[in-house]
XYZ file of C-alpha atoms in Angstrom:
697
model
C 20.088 13.714 -77.230
C 18.319 10.497 -78.161
C 18.445 9.795 -81.873
C 16.697 6.667 -83.033
C 18.938 4.841 -85.478
C 21.250 7.878 -85.011
C 21.576 10.924 -87.141
C 24.305 12.199 -89.433
C 27.809 11.943 -88.068
C 29.055 14.577 -90.488
C 32.053 16.687 -89.657
C 33.898 19.745 -90.752
C 36.646 21.530 -88.944
C 35.484 24.852 -87.594
C 37.908 27.219 -89.275
C 38.949 29.051 -86.142
C 42.309 29.762 -84.498
C 43.516 27.235 -81.967
C 42.803 29.579 -79.082
C 44.569 30.787 -75.974
C 43.731 27.757 -73.757
C 45.343 25.359 -76.234
C 48.440 27.542 -76.578
C 48.775 27.691 -72.793
C 48.503 23.898 -72.589
C 51.170 23.431 -75.257
C 53.527 25.853 -73.513
C 52.922 24.123 -70.205
C 53.799 20.794 -71.772
C 57.025 22.155 -73.303
C 58.124 23.756 -70.046
C 57.429 20.657 -67.991
C 59.052 18.222 -70.391
C 62.216 20.333 -70.336
C 62.326 19.936 -66.553
C 62.198 16.137 -66.517
C 64.808 14.006 -64.762
C 65.283 10.236 -64.798
C 62.672 8.006 -63.261
C 64.083 5.687 -60.625
C 60.923 4.246 -59.164
C 57.309 4.441 -60.191
C 54.420 2.334 -59.022
C 50.860 1.971 -60.274
C 48.958 0.323 -57.470
C 46.131 -2.138 -57.309
C 43.070 -1.434 -55.228
C 44.410 -3.067 -52.069
C 47.845 -1.425 -52.156
C 48.917 1.557 -50.094
C 49.316 4.809 -52.003
C 52.872 5.506 -53.129
C 54.111 7.505 -56.071
C 57.218 8.116 -58.152
C 59.923 9.063 -55.675
C 63.000 11.226 -55.976
C 66.155 9.176 -55.535
C 68.757 11.464 -57.080
C 68.059 14.343 -54.707
C 68.009 12.681 -51.303
C 67.205 15.941 -49.527
C 63.734 16.279 -51.077
C 61.159 13.624 -51.846
C 58.619 14.349 -54.571
C 55.376 12.492 -54.900
C 53.020 12.745 -57.821
C 49.652 12.497 -56.078
C 47.589 9.485 -57.083
C 44.497 11.669 -57.424
C 44.772 10.880 -61.130
C 47.264 9.259 -63.469
C 47.779 10.764 -66.911
C 50.450 9.073 -68.997
C 49.894 5.356 -68.554
C 52.971 3.119 -68.748
C 53.233 1.277 -72.054
C 52.495 -2.436 -71.896
C 55.132 -4.263 -73.931
C 55.096 -2.712 -77.409
C 51.803 -0.929 -76.925
C 51.814 2.333 -78.839
C 48.835 4.518 -78.014
C 47.662 7.473 -76.005
C 46.529 5.913 -72.759
C 45.299 7.082 -69.370
C 44.918 4.966 -66.244
C 42.490 6.186 -63.593
C 43.303 4.998 -60.090
C 40.684 3.679 -57.644
C 41.335 6.676 -55.390
C 40.516 9.075 -58.215
C 37.314 7.201 -59.007
C 36.052 7.045 -55.437
C 36.925 10.644 -54.570
C 35.567 12.319 -57.718
C 32.590 14.567 -56.864
C 30.369 12.936 -59.467
C 26.990 11.232 -59.549
C 27.583 8.973 -62.560
C 30.336 7.103 -64.396
C 30.544 9.536 -67.335
C 31.295 12.442 -65.018
C 33.925 10.397 -63.180
C 35.808 9.755 -66.433
C 35.387 13.381 -67.527
C 36.833 14.679 -64.245
C 39.725 12.247 -63.960
C 40.795 11.402 -67.526
C 40.059 14.599 -69.432
C 37.633 12.867 -71.828
C 34.999 15.040 -73.522
C 31.539 14.062 -72.252
C 28.126 15.531 -73.052
C 25.522 14.567 -70.454
C 22.072 13.675 -71.778
C 20.526 14.674 -68.455
C 17.462 12.426 -68.889
C 18.002 9.861 -66.131
C 20.601 7.321 -64.958
C 19.436 4.624 -67.384
C 19.678 6.902 -70.420
C 23.206 6.739 -71.854
C 25.246 9.915 -72.294
C 27.873 10.744 -74.929
C 31.603 10.105 -74.539
C 33.560 11.802 -77.335
C 37.097 10.726 -78.265
C 39.084 11.948 -81.257
C 36.272 13.631 -83.131
C 33.704 10.836 -82.980
C 30.322 12.185 -81.914
C 29.607 8.909 -80.115
C 25.889 9.422 -79.568
C 25.085 7.373 -76.438
C 28.804 6.361 -76.368
C 28.375 4.204 -79.481
C 31.867 4.941 -80.858
C 33.687 4.103 -77.621
C 34.003 0.401 -76.774
C 33.360 -0.240 -73.080
C 34.263 -3.525 -71.396
C 33.850 -4.532 -67.749
C 36.074 -7.450 -66.749
C 36.380 -8.327 -70.445
C 32.596 -8.325 -71.029
C 31.486 -5.968 -73.844
C 28.802 -3.476 -72.794
C 27.993 -1.822 -76.162
C 24.711 -3.213 -77.488
C 24.490 -4.405 -81.112
C 21.138 -4.374 -82.970
C 19.840 -1.616 -80.710
C 16.991 0.372 -82.262
C 17.778 3.567 -80.395
C 21.483 3.728 -81.299
C 23.676 0.927 -82.665
C 26.324 0.262 -80.020
C 24.351 1.938 -77.211
C 26.510 1.745 -74.061
C 25.207 2.540 -70.592
C 28.222 3.292 -68.410
C 25.980 3.307 -65.345
C 26.740 -0.395 -65.000
C 30.029 0.696 -63.396
C 30.042 0.471 -59.590
C 32.825 2.865 -58.476
C 33.533 1.181 -55.109
C 34.406 -2.113 -56.829
C 36.682 -0.724 -59.554
C 40.395 -1.555 -59.437
C 41.334 0.400 -62.585
C 39.932 2.210 -65.597
C 42.169 2.339 -68.649
C 41.255 4.751 -71.430
C 42.894 3.980 -74.789
C 42.578 6.537 -77.583
C 41.844 4.993 -80.977
C 41.191 1.359 -82.053
C 44.509 0.150 -80.663
C 43.763 -3.194 -78.999
C 43.339 -6.341 -81.122
C 41.148 -7.740 -78.348
C 38.390 -5.162 -78.861
C 36.663 -4.912 -82.241
C 33.224 -3.456 -82.944
C 32.455 0.103 -81.752
C 36.052 1.097 -80.840
C 36.185 3.862 -83.464
C 37.129 6.628 -81.041
C 38.741 4.495 -78.380
C 38.316 1.955 -75.635
C 37.422 2.177 -71.941
C 38.613 -0.940 -70.146
C 37.190 -1.355 -66.622
C 38.472 -3.955 -64.173
C 36.856 -4.618 -60.806
C 38.552 -6.020 -57.713
C 38.487 -9.849 -57.809
C 38.770 -10.101 -53.998
C 38.935 -7.736 -51.056
C 40.261 -7.857 -47.534
C 37.926 -6.430 -44.919
C 35.318 -3.835 -45.728
C 34.637 -0.219 -46.475
C 31.559 1.916 -46.912
C 30.571 5.464 -47.723
C 27.519 7.669 -47.462
C 27.082 10.698 -49.723
C 24.755 13.676 -49.590
C 24.615 16.829 -51.662
C 22.746 19.467 -53.586
C 19.356 18.731 -55.115
C 18.537 15.747 -52.914
C 21.568 13.647 -53.864
C 21.966 10.696 -51.481
C 24.010 7.530 -51.906
C 25.039 4.605 -49.723
C 27.753 2.218 -50.933
C 29.717 -0.598 -49.371
C 32.173 -3.405 -50.066
C 33.250 -6.417 -48.034
C 35.483 -9.389 -48.765
C 37.999 -11.889 -47.545
C 41.273 -13.325 -48.848
C 42.693 -16.692 -47.918
C 45.364 -19.111 -49.083
C 43.105 -20.669 -51.708
C 41.346 -17.544 -52.943
C 38.771 -15.095 -51.707
C 35.658 -13.148 -52.505
C 34.215 -9.650 -52.773
C 30.652 -8.397 -52.373
C 29.750 -4.772 -53.172
C 26.655 -2.712 -53.736
C 25.096 0.723 -53.600
C 21.767 2.551 -53.585
C 21.283 6.096 -54.831
C 18.492 8.647 -55.119
C 18.419 12.122 -56.670
C 15.821 14.877 -56.822
C 17.722 16.548 -59.654
C 18.150 20.261 -60.216
C 15.358 20.487 -62.804
C 11.680 19.678 -62.374
C 10.693 16.042 -62.985
C 14.238 14.728 -62.692
C 14.030 12.435 -59.667
C 15.691 9.033 -59.925
C 16.550 5.907 -57.957
C 19.234 3.386 -58.869
C 21.279 0.585 -57.394
C 24.151 -1.813 -58.134
C 25.221 -5.209 -56.869
C 28.477 -7.076 -57.590
C 29.860 -10.426 -56.420
C 33.014 -12.353 -57.285
C 34.605 -15.543 -55.950
C 38.159 -16.665 -56.738
C 39.786 -20.069 -56.316
C 43.551 -20.482 -56.830
C 45.703 -23.602 -56.797
C 49.017 -24.604 -58.430
C 49.052 -21.874 -61.050
C 45.346 -22.212 -61.856
C 42.783 -19.519 -61.139
C 39.009 -19.874 -61.368
C 36.583 -16.972 -61.009
C 32.813 -16.898 -60.823
C 30.932 -13.656 -60.402
C 28.372 -11.261 -61.666
C 26.981 -7.769 -61.441
C 23.799 -5.907 -62.162
C 22.121 -2.545 -61.894
C 18.584 -1.185 -62.009
C 17.248 2.348 -62.402
C 13.948 4.204 -62.337
C 13.809 7.854 -63.347
C 11.763 10.807 -64.512
C 12.977 12.936 -67.440
C 12.823 16.743 -67.554
C 13.154 16.796 -71.344
C 15.046 19.235 -73.550
C 14.710 23.030 -73.500
C 14.192 25.158 -76.569
C 17.073 27.461 -77.437
C 14.879 30.443 -76.570
C 14.166 29.058 -73.090
C 17.864 28.510 -72.478
C 18.835 31.991 -73.663
C 16.378 33.721 -71.353
C 17.441 31.570 -68.384
C 14.295 29.479 -68.094
C 16.201 26.311 -67.175
C 14.189 24.494 -64.540
C 10.888 23.496 -66.141
C 9.977 20.078 -67.524
C 8.541 19.313 -70.947
C 6.181 16.479 -69.960
C 5.744 15.188 -66.416
C 5.012 11.687 -67.739
C 8.471 11.403 -69.383
C 10.781 8.878 -67.735
C 11.764 5.251 -67.758
C 13.213 2.137 -66.180
C 16.221 -0.005 -67.022
C 17.949 -3.082 -65.676
C 20.786 -5.316 -66.754
C 22.508 -8.331 -65.235
C 25.729 -10.172 -66.089
C 27.105 -13.547 -64.979
C 30.753 -14.274 -65.735
C 33.111 -17.249 -65.275
C 36.806 -17.378 -66.135
C 39.676 -19.850 -66.115
C 43.401 -19.072 -66.213
C 46.358 -21.423 -66.020
C 50.030 -20.462 -66.096
C 52.722 -23.051 -66.668
C 56.281 -22.169 -67.516
C 56.367 -19.870 -70.513
C 52.751 -20.244 -71.581
C 49.340 -19.154 -70.309
C 45.860 -20.187 -71.318
C 42.760 -18.301 -70.270
C 39.106 -18.457 -71.141
C 36.059 -16.450 -70.157
C 32.320 -17.018 -70.649
C 29.488 -14.639 -69.844
C 25.730 -14.263 -70.153
C 23.794 -10.979 -70.088
C 20.192 -9.918 -69.999
C 18.695 -6.449 -70.083
C 15.436 -4.518 -70.258
C 15.055 -0.855 -71.190
C 11.726 1.043 -71.274
C 11.410 4.813 -71.760
C 8.836 7.505 -72.498
C 10.270 10.731 -73.886
C 9.411 13.749 -76.017
C 12.217 13.753 -78.578
C 13.350 16.991 -80.240
C 13.430 17.125 -84.053
C 16.577 15.622 -85.534
C 17.710 13.307 -88.265
C 16.994 9.830 -86.935
C 13.988 7.993 -88.309
C 10.879 9.793 -87.070
C 12.777 12.206 -84.839
C 10.856 15.343 -84.007
C 7.359 13.862 -84.156
C 5.050 16.178 -82.164
C 4.355 13.470 -79.608
C 5.769 11.506 -76.758
C 7.269 8.205 -77.882
C 7.621 4.920 -76.039
C 10.602 2.627 -76.602
C 11.248 -0.891 -75.340
C 14.437 -2.879 -75.736
C 14.724 -6.381 -74.289
C 17.707 -8.586 -74.961
C 19.586 -11.734 -73.999
C 23.103 -12.538 -75.029
C 26.318 -14.272 -74.217
C 29.815 -14.908 -75.405
C 33.405 -14.995 -74.302
C 36.942 -15.572 -75.449
C 39.753 -18.113 -75.320
C 43.401 -16.992 -75.463
C 46.727 -18.770 -75.509
C 49.949 -16.874 -74.758
C 53.474 -18.195 -75.277
C 56.869 -16.646 -74.590
C 59.039 -17.703 -77.543
C 62.528 -17.140 -76.255
C 63.580 -13.900 -74.601
C 62.366 -11.578 -77.382
C 58.998 -12.761 -78.703
C 55.666 -12.917 -76.921
C 52.804 -14.412 -78.942
C 49.111 -14.523 -78.090
C 46.445 -16.259 -80.137
C 42.760 -16.230 -79.404
C 39.182 -16.131 -80.549
C 36.308 -13.955 -79.348
C 32.651 -14.858 -79.816
C 29.301 -13.247 -79.062
C 25.599 -13.731 -79.726
C 22.628 -11.446 -78.993
C 18.854 -11.756 -79.445
C 17.113 -8.367 -79.165
C 13.509 -7.274 -79.308
C 12.720 -3.639 -80.036
C 9.402 -1.745 -80.086
C 8.464 1.890 -80.516
C 5.104 3.665 -80.280
C 3.606 7.132 -80.401
C 2.098 7.910 -76.992
C 0.273 10.626 -75.095
C 0.996 10.655 -71.354
C 2.175 7.036 -71.641
C -0.975 5.898 -73.474
C -0.236 4.312 -76.859
C -1.693 6.117 -79.874
C -0.137 4.147 -82.742
C 2.844 2.038 -83.758
C 5.871 3.937 -84.952
C 6.633 3.290 -88.648
C 10.129 3.173 -90.144
C 11.135 3.302 -93.800
C 9.212 1.101 -96.252
C 6.238 1.319 -93.861
C 7.704 -1.296 -91.521
C 6.235 -1.157 -87.987
C 8.912 -0.521 -85.347
C 8.273 -3.898 -83.737
C 11.329 -5.975 -84.555
C 13.264 -9.039 -83.475
C 16.947 -9.019 -84.364
C 19.906 -11.356 -83.964
C 23.641 -10.700 -83.893
C 26.411 -13.293 -84.078
C 30.120 -12.543 -84.088
C 33.326 -14.570 -84.113
C 36.808 -13.072 -84.363
C 40.106 -14.984 -84.425
C 42.871 -12.718 -83.139
C 46.682 -12.631 -83.086
C 48.867 -10.328 -81.027
C 52.678 -10.578 -81.188
C 55.256 -8.397 -79.433
C 58.844 -8.582 -80.615
C 61.811 -7.030 -78.819
C 64.074 -6.434 -81.804
C 66.679 -4.828 -79.534
C 66.598 -3.848 -75.859
C 65.339 -0.453 -77.017
C 63.138 -1.247 -80.036
C 59.906 -3.264 -79.796
C 57.356 -4.060 -82.484
C 53.699 -4.980 -82.174
C 52.167 -7.051 -84.969
C 48.597 -8.239 -84.697
C 45.052 -8.005 -85.897
C 41.636 -9.600 -85.900
C 39.214 -10.966 -88.460
C 35.591 -10.320 -87.492
C 32.811 -12.384 -89.042
C 29.473 -10.672 -88.321
C 25.985 -12.022 -88.989
C 22.756 -10.062 -88.633
C 19.103 -11.003 -88.936
C 15.938 -8.917 -88.629
C 12.251 -9.798 -88.785
C 9.006 -7.929 -87.924
C 7.253 -9.203 -84.799
C 3.924 -8.955 -86.602
C 5.038 -11.204 -89.445
C 6.996 -10.512 -92.591
C 10.188 -11.364 -94.417
C 13.282 -12.201 -92.416
C 16.381 -10.382 -93.692
C 19.874 -11.743 -93.054
C 23.336 -10.496 -93.920
C 26.936 -11.517 -93.171
C 29.943 -9.175 -93.169
C 33.655 -9.778 -92.773
C 36.039 -7.141 -91.459
C 39.837 -7.457 -91.124
C 41.587 -4.919 -88.883
C 45.402 -4.887 -88.605
C 47.141 -3.595 -85.470
C 50.736 -2.478 -86.051
C 53.008 -0.527 -83.720
C 56.596 0.275 -82.834
C 58.097 1.825 -79.734
C 61.680 2.990 -79.209
C 62.953 3.608 -75.679
C 65.830 6.050 -75.607
C 66.303 5.366 -71.895
C 64.050 4.383 -68.986
C 62.627 7.899 -68.814
C 61.315 8.568 -72.309
C 60.306 6.849 -75.531
C 58.736 7.510 -78.930
C 56.155 5.378 -80.700
C 54.156 5.012 -83.900
C 51.030 2.978 -84.647
C 48.682 2.114 -87.493
C 45.361 0.463 -86.644
C 42.127 -0.476 -88.341
C 38.726 -0.184 -86.722
C 35.024 -0.465 -87.519
C 31.506 -0.162 -86.175
C 28.171 -1.649 -87.204
C 25.908 0.703 -89.136
C 23.155 2.668 -87.450
C 19.755 1.242 -88.395
C 21.085 -2.249 -89.022
C 18.362 -3.623 -86.720
C 15.845 -2.943 -89.517
C 18.187 -3.279 -92.521
C 20.964 -5.854 -91.984
C 22.375 -5.141 -95.463
C 23.908 -1.836 -94.287
C 27.695 -1.997 -94.440
C 29.841 -1.130 -91.406
C 31.813 2.097 -91.178
C 35.574 1.546 -91.454
C 38.500 3.561 -90.139
C 42.259 3.660 -90.583
C 43.964 5.363 -87.673
C 47.602 6.381 -87.417
C 49.400 7.949 -84.472
C 52.875 9.091 -83.457
C 53.816 10.228 -80.005
C 56.340 10.613 -77.238
C 56.121 9.595 -73.575
C 58.271 10.773 -70.711
C 58.364 9.851 -67.028
C 60.581 11.187 -64.290
C 60.795 11.429 -60.546
C 58.793 14.652 -60.764
C 57.112 14.377 -64.151
C 54.958 12.173 -66.360
C 53.493 13.137 -69.688
C 52.814 12.389 -73.329
C 52.052 14.156 -76.569
C 50.403 12.438 -79.541
C 49.551 13.412 -83.105
C 46.738 11.396 -84.679
C 45.030 11.056 -88.043
C 41.884 9.004 -88.685
C 40.344 8.354 -92.112
C 36.777 7.027 -92.093
C 35.061 5.263 -94.986
C 31.379 4.346 -95.375
C 30.554 7.381 -93.286
C 26.823 7.467 -92.615
C 24.270 10.208 -92.975
C 20.502 10.256 -92.759
C 18.220 11.874 -95.341
C 15.319 13.569 -93.564
C 13.263 13.686 -96.781
C 13.604 10.081 -97.964
C 13.953 8.714 -94.384
C 16.853 6.558 -95.569
C 20.477 6.110 -94.627
C 23.417 6.448 -96.973
C 26.983 5.334 -96.398
C 28.807 6.923 -99.292
C 30.923 9.358 -97.342
C 34.504 9.782 -96.249
C 35.849 11.898 -93.421
C 39.091 12.792 -91.724
C 39.796 13.455 -88.075
C 43.184 14.734 -86.995
C 44.601 16.502 -84.002
C 46.991 16.621 -81.077
C 46.589 15.364 -77.508
C 48.702 16.430 -74.549
C 48.763 14.877 -71.095
C 51.246 16.162 -68.534
C 51.780 16.276 -64.796
C 54.749 17.815 -62.983
C 55.660 17.946 -59.304
C 56.425 21.539 -58.354
C 57.037 20.909 -54.653
C 56.822 17.677 -52.692
C 53.257 16.268 -52.762
C 51.943 18.972 -55.140
C 51.629 18.518 -58.902
C 50.352 20.599 -61.800
C 48.518 18.760 -64.573
C 46.925 19.359 -67.945
C 44.871 17.334 -70.435
C 44.407 18.952 -73.824
C 42.907 17.906 -77.146
C 42.849 19.994 -80.313
C 40.551 18.462 -82.925
C 40.223 19.039 -86.670
C 37.437 16.857 -88.074
C 35.557 17.226 -91.341
C 34.067 15.337 -94.246
C 36.347 14.928 -97.202
C 33.507 13.642 -99.408
C 29.803 13.123 -98.822
C 26.790 13.494 -101.108
C 23.370 12.904 -99.555
C 20.633 10.876 -101.239
C 18.940 14.040 -102.482
C 22.154 15.325 -104.063
C 23.207 17.813 -101.383
C 26.973 18.162 -101.051
C 27.780 17.794 -97.346
C 31.549 17.907 -97.759
C 32.973 20.147 -95.062
C 30.005 19.844 -92.681
C 31.222 19.879 -89.047
C 31.183 16.912 -86.732
C 28.111 17.577 -84.651
C 28.633 17.908 -80.913
C 32.449 17.720 -80.952
C 34.380 20.631 -79.445
C 37.285 21.972 -81.489
C 39.409 22.162 -78.321
C 39.220 20.736 -74.828
C 41.660 21.834 -72.107
C 41.713 20.822 -68.450
C 44.403 22.172 -66.126
C 44.834 22.339 -62.389
C 46.710 21.189 -59.324
C 46.708 17.885 -57.419
C 47.917 17.624 -53.835
C 48.420 14.789 -51.377
C 50.080 14.926 -47.957
C 49.574 12.801 -44.829
C 46.168 11.555 -45.906
C 44.962 14.959 -47.118
C 44.409 14.896 -50.875
C 42.487 16.738 -53.534
C 42.417 18.798 -56.722
C 41.446 22.218 -58.003
C 41.055 22.508 -61.758
C 39.487 24.450 -64.600
C 37.968 22.728 -67.647
C 37.617 24.659 -70.908
C 35.306 23.389 -73.661
C 35.563 25.145 -76.996
C 32.687 25.870 -79.368
C 31.035 22.958 -81.136
C 28.542 22.622 -83.970
C 25.087 21.572 -82.724
C 23.510 18.499 -84.265
C 21.294 19.563 -87.149
C 22.649 23.146 -87.128
C 25.705 23.094 -89.452
C 25.999 26.881 -89.572
C 25.801 27.462 -85.808
C 28.463 27.390 -83.078
C 27.898 27.185 -79.354
C 29.667 29.532 -76.965
C 32.834 28.210 -75.293
C 32.800 27.882 -71.525
C 35.139 27.210 -68.610
C 34.101 25.425 -65.413
C 35.975 25.634 -62.113
C 35.860 22.531 -59.884
C 37.421 21.346 -56.643
C 37.517 18.250 -54.489
C 39.302 17.125 -51.354
C 39.531 14.264 -48.867
C 40.247 15.049 -45.221
C 41.202 12.203 -42.836
C 39.268 12.184 -39.582
C 41.141 9.294 -37.977
C 42.713 5.999 -39.077
C 39.446 4.613 -40.453
C 37.198 7.573 -41.292
C 37.607 10.328 -43.854
C 35.471 13.143 -45.236
C 35.295 13.943 -48.938
C 34.025 17.271 -50.283
C 33.531 18.155 -53.934
C 32.162 21.201 -55.726
C 31.348 21.259 -59.435
C 30.879 24.471 -61.414
C 31.988 26.632 -58.491
C 31.163 29.868 -60.322
C 27.658 28.602 -61.228
C 28.267 29.129 -64.936
C 25.326 28.643 -67.314
C 26.430 26.544 -70.290
C 25.196 24.271 -73.054
C 25.840 20.626 -72.248
C 24.163 19.354 -75.424
C 22.376 21.099 -78.285
C 20.555 19.818 -81.374
C 18.222 21.454 -83.882
C 17.370 24.340 -81.577
C 16.943 22.228 -78.430
C 19.299 22.266 -75.441
C 20.269 20.058 -72.531
C 21.619 22.647 -70.052
C 24.715 22.023 -67.967
C 24.479 21.347 -64.257
C 24.675 24.402 -61.962
C 26.862 24.614 -58.868
C 26.676 21.267 -57.066
C 28.146 20.238 -53.722
C 28.711 16.605 -52.691
C 29.905 15.489 -49.242
C 30.907 11.879 -48.504
C 31.740 10.188 -45.212
C 33.898 7.097 -45.794
C 34.955 4.202 -43.617
C 37.911 2.003 -44.547
C 40.834 2.402 -46.923
């Protein structure tokens, strides 16, 4: 749910047994890893490539393919040591989903809690025990451009994944934990790295229709020549929604032009999206329990949003070295009216509709130099830079008519201008100590500067912070089929509420991980154990209306990703996370001991298992997704009920150029809690059918 300046991120492990679904996932992993055989050929394809999978070469009488409906255990890049998942373009375009969060949830096994208040209102992606309200603890980049918004009055690091245009995506890489030295602020739980196709050959389009008035038209065209090429893509979508007052309209547009000559590549492009929606609001717990799911709180709730990005890049390769640079500029506007349930952000729960406006301009980029130093050492040096000017306003309203200005602590009107500047020199070295052992040694040094001033006049507050985050890893390859790794990484995020108080210190984390990866002609998988210690953990005091950052917490758990071919063109898969997250020390401003309080909104266990199939153009999946109980925000003594959803999708070829995609979510029409806070609920989506007619590959 929306929490202005975000509420407490407290956590305590729910002292419950692991549960049958997690045990089943572990057993499945053990059985499948015992059945592995050497990998002789495996390919991860770009958007324009034909689908091909790991093939059996030892047994020439049978050919196994691991269907490219999804990819679980991503191949390690050099000495990279991390849990990683790569989502293929096919998986993205065939997922029966109406937004980017649901695509990642269905294809990568990431825990997502949908806000359900419109396409321009960011939902929650949860990785490794970080609540990630509005995806603030997961760093999202599109073509290297950071999407998370600093100095955002609604939630620091607010990230709207709806910027992603599925038809133009070439890959989505999900990294668990703050592993990459090239991503700094907001990567506490992990990183989602999106790359779009730089060029395309020919065209493709698709038209989608489904339950509750869902309709979408999307297309992509392009051309490739000797000196480069281009791509142009866009979509338009409308939804009636399954609840009252939940209609929406949205659209995307993307363009990119590439010039290549003598080892030099230039790119110029941009993308943008715009949305208009109505919001049904949040149900009371009593309404949800008696099945009253369809009504709306206030028929004047809703909003508009729009953002645009222009990007230019340069890359030159010569011999053993490469230099690349990227510059971008972004502008955005966000305007909502919403009745907000009571919860710990500043002013949450006021018995009134509130109006919020966020307008911002920004830009930045990076410059990187890479050098191969002999056969064993690869060194990359670089610097990242970013600047943002944001304006934020909030009012009390009645049916979109302003009643008064919202007041934050110290009686400051919520009409603020804020600035954010960042520069971060970075080093990333990979050393092949032996043919089997590789080390990763790197890190970044972020210099952050914040400024805040009231729009109506008043003192300007400024503050500078410096944060050093090491990135250390080692990977040992026993043979081409399996390896073990270990990593230790630092991470951080700007404090919630820093738009009004730049003196707040960032939260810091130290994350360690050990794991094993295995790939074979009929298997791919990984298992990872992680531990994350967080310092300067934040909480909000509802009495004093102030933040404190005196806490410490620990998040630890195990993640399993596995896929095994049982017969040619059919594979079983599982994604599983078992999470133990709790405060180790936290005293609130009023003296209350919050040590042991659960992480709000984070399920203790998440298990997704099913079957993928692909044969002669026919492809699809059937899977069940189990979400364990979680502690609702603002209800430390409560637990939600666990639930399991059954889903299916398939693509049927009609001829060489046309295909039909069919997807069904929540086949059994299960009623479940998507999000819950302080006695208010965002209910999960009922059974939904989506049908898509596609032209082109």
